[in-house]
mmCIF file of C-alpha atoms in Angstrom:
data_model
loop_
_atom_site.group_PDB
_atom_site.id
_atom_site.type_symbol
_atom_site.label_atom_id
_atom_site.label_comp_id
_atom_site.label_asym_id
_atom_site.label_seq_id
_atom_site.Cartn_x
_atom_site.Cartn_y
_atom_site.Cartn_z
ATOM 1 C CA UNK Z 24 48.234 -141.782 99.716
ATOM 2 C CA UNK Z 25 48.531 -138.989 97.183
ATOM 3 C CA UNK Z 26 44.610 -139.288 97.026
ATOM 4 C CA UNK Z 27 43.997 -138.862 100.383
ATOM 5 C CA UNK Z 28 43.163 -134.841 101.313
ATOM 6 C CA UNK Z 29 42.809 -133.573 105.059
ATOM 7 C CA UNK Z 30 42.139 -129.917 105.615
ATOM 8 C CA UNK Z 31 40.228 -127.316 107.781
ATOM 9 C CA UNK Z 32 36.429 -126.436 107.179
ATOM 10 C CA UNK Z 33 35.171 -122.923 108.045
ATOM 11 C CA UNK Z 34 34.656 -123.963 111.668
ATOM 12 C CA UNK Z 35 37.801 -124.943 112.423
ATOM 13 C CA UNK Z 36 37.174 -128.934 112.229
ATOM 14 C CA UNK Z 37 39.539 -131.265 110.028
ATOM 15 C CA UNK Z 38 37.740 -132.878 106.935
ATOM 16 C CA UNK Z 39 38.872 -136.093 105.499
ATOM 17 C CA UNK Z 40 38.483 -136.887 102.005
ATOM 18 C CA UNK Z 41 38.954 -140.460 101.125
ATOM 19 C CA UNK Z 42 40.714 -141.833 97.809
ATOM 20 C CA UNK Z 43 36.833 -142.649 96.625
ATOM 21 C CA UNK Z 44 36.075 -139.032 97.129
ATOM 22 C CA UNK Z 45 33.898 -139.219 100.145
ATOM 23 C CA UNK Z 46 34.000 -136.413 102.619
ATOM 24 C CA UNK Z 47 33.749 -136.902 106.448
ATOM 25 C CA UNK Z 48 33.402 -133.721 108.214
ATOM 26 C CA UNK Z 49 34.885 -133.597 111.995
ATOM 27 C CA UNK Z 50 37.519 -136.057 111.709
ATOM 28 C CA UNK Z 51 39.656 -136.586 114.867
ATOM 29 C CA UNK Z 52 43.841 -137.908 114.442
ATOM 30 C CA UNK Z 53 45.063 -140.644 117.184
ATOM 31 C CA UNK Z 54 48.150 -142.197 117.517
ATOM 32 C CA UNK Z 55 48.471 -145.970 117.996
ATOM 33 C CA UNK Z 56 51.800 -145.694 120.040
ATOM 34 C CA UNK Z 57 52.318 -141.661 121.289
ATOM 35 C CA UNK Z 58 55.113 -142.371 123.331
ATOM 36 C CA UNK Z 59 56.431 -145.158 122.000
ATOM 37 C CA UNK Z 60 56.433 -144.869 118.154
ATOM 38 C CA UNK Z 61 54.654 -140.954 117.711
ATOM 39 C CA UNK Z 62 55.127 -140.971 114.156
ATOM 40 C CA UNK Z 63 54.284 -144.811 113.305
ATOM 41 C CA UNK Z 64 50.834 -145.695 113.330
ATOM 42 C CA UNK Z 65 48.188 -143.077 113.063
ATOM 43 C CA UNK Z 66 44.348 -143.518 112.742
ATOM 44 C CA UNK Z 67 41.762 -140.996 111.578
ATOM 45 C CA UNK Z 68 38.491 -141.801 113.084
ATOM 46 C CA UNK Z 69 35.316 -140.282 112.394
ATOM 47 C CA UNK Z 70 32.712 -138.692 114.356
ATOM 48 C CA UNK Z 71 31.268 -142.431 115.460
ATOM 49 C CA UNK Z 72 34.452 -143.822 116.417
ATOM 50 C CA UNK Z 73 34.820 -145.480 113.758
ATOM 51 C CA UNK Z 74 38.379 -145.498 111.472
ATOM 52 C CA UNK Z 75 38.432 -144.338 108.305
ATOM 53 C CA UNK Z 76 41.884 -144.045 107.661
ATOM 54 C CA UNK Z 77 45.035 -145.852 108.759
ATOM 55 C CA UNK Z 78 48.380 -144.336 107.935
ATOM 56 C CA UNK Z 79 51.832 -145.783 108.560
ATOM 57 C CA UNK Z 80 53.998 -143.162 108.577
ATOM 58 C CA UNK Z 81 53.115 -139.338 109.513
ATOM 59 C CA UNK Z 82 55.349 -138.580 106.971
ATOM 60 C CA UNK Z 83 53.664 -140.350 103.914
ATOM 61 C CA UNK Z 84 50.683 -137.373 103.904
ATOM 62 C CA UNK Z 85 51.569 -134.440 102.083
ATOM 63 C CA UNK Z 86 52.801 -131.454 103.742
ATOM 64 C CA UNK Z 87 49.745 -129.842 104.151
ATOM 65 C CA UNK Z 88 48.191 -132.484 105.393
ATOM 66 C CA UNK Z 89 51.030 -133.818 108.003
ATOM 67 C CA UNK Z 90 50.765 -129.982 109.305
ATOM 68 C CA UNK Z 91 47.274 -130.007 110.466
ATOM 69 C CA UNK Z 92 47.476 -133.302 111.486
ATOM 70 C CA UNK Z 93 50.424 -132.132 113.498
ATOM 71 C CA UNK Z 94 48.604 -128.981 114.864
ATOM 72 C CA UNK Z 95 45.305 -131.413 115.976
ATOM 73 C CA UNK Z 96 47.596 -134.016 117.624
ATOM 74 C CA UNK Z 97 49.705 -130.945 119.782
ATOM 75 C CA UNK Z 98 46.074 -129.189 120.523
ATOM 76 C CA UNK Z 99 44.847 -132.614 121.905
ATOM 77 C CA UNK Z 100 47.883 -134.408 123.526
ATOM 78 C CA UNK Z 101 49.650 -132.534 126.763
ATOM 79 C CA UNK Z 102 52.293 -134.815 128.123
ATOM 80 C CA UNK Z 103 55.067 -132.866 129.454
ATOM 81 C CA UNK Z 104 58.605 -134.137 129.294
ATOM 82 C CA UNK Z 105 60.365 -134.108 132.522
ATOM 83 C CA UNK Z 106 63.961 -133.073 132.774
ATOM 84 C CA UNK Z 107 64.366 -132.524 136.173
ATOM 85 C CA UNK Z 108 63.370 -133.361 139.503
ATOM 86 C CA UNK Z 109 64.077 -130.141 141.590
ATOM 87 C CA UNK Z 110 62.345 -131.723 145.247
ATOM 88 C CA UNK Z 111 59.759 -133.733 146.203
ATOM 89 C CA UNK Z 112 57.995 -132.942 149.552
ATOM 90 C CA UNK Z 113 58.588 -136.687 151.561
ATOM 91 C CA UNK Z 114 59.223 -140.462 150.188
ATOM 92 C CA UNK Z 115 55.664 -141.443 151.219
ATOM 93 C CA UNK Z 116 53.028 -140.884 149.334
ATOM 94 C CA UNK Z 117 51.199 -138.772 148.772
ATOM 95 C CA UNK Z 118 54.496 -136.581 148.271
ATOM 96 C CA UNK Z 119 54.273 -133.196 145.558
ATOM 97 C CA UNK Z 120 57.257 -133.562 143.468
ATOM 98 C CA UNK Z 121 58.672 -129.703 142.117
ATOM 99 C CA UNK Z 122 59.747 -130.453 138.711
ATOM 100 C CA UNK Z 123 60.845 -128.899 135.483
ATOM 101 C CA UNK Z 124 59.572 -129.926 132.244
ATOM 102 C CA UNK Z 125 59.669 -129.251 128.618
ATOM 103 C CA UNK Z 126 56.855 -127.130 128.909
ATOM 104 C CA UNK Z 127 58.064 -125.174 132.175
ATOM 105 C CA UNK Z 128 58.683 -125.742 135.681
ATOM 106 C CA UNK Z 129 55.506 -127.289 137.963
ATOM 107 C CA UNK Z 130 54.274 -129.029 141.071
ATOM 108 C CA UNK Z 131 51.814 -131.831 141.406
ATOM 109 C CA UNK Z 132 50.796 -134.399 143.939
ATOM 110 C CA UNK Z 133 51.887 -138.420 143.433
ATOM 111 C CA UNK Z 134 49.562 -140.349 145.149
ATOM 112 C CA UNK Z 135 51.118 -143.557 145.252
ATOM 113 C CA UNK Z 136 54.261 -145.589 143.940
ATOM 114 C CA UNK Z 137 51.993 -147.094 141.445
ATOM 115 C CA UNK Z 138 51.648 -144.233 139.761
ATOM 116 C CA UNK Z 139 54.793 -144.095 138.689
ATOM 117 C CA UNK Z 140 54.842 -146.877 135.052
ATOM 118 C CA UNK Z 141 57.638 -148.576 133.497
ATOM 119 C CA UNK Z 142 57.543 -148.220 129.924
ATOM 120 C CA UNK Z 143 60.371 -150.161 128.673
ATOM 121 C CA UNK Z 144 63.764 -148.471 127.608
ATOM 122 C CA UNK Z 145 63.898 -146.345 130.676
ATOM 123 C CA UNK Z 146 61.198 -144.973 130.241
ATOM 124 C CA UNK Z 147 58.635 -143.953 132.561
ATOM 125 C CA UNK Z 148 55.208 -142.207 132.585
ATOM 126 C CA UNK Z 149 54.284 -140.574 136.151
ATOM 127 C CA UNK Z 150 50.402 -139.647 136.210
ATOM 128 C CA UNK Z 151 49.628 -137.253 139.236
ATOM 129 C CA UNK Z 152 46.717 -136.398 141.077
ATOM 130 C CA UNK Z 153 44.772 -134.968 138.580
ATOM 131 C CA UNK Z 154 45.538 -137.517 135.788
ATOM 132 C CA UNK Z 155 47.765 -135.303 134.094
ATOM 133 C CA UNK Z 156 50.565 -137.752 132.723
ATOM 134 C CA UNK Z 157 54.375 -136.896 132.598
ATOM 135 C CA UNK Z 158 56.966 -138.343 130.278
ATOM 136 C CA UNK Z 159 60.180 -139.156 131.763
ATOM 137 C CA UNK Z 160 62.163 -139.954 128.173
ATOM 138 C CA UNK Z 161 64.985 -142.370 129.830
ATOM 139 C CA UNK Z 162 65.267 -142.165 133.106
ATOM 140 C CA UNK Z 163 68.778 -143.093 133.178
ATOM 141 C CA UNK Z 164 69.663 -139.400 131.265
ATOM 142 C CA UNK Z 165 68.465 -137.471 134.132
ATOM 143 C CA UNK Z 166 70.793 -135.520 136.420
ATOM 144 C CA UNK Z 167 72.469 -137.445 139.385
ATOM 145 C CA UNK Z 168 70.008 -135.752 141.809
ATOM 146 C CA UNK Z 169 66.893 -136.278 140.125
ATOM 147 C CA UNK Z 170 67.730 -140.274 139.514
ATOM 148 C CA UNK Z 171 68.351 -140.299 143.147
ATOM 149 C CA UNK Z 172 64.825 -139.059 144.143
ATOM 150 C CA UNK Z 173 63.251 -140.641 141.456
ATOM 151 C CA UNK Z 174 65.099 -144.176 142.952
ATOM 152 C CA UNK Z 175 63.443 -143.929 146.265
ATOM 153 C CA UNK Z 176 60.420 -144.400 144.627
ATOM 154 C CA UNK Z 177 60.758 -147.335 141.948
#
């Protein structure tokens, strides 16, 4: 991987040079698993769609390299972590759950039960009315309070 070069043209836009020494301007990172496995399985895909580079491990690219990848991922992903649930307005839906995340405290709308997905582990990913998607890391590590209101809707 030692051949393998990602940096930052002069408009801001990661560039991917490949072990054969091409150079594909406007390269974009994704993860294969971003909650699951965030630093197994990474793709850089080109301005098509297309992928032109697979790595295993975030941690195989040099430093420089890991760091912008790093800095693209964080610019492009927003999936606050939540830690607490302060209220939520009813147990119907839709009900506005008052939260605080990793990122700050917030409110936002659930629409429905279904909205609410198991991801294995206790682990569950709440999307609210706008789409936004929160994280809830194990659900069985949250306070007493906030597993209680989170119960009346699982």
């Amino acid at each position: 991987m030692s051949a393998l070069n990602i940096e930052r043209n002069a408009f801001g836009r990661l560039v991917l040079t490949t072990p054969d020494g091409v150079l594909h301007d406007g390269v974009v990172p994704v993860r294969a698993f971003p909650i699951a496995a965030p630093d197994e399985g990474l793709s850089i895909v080109g301005t098509d769609g297309r992928e032109l580079q697979w790595i295993e491990h975030l941690s195989a690219l040099p430093a420089g390299a890991r760091a912008l990848v790093e800095e693209e991922l964080a610019s492009r992903e927003f999936t606050p972590e939540i830690e607490q649930i302060v209220s939520v307005s009813t147990f119907s839906t839709p009900s506005t759950w008052t939260v605080r995340t990793d990122r700050g405290n917030t409110s936002f709308v659930l629409k429905g039960e279904e909205d609410i997905r198991r991801l294995g582990r206790g682990a569950l990913l709440v999307v609210d009315s706008h789409g936004i998607q929160f994280l809830v890391r194990d659900r069985l590590a949250l306070d007493r309070r906030s597993k209680k209101l989170l119960e009346r809707f699982l």
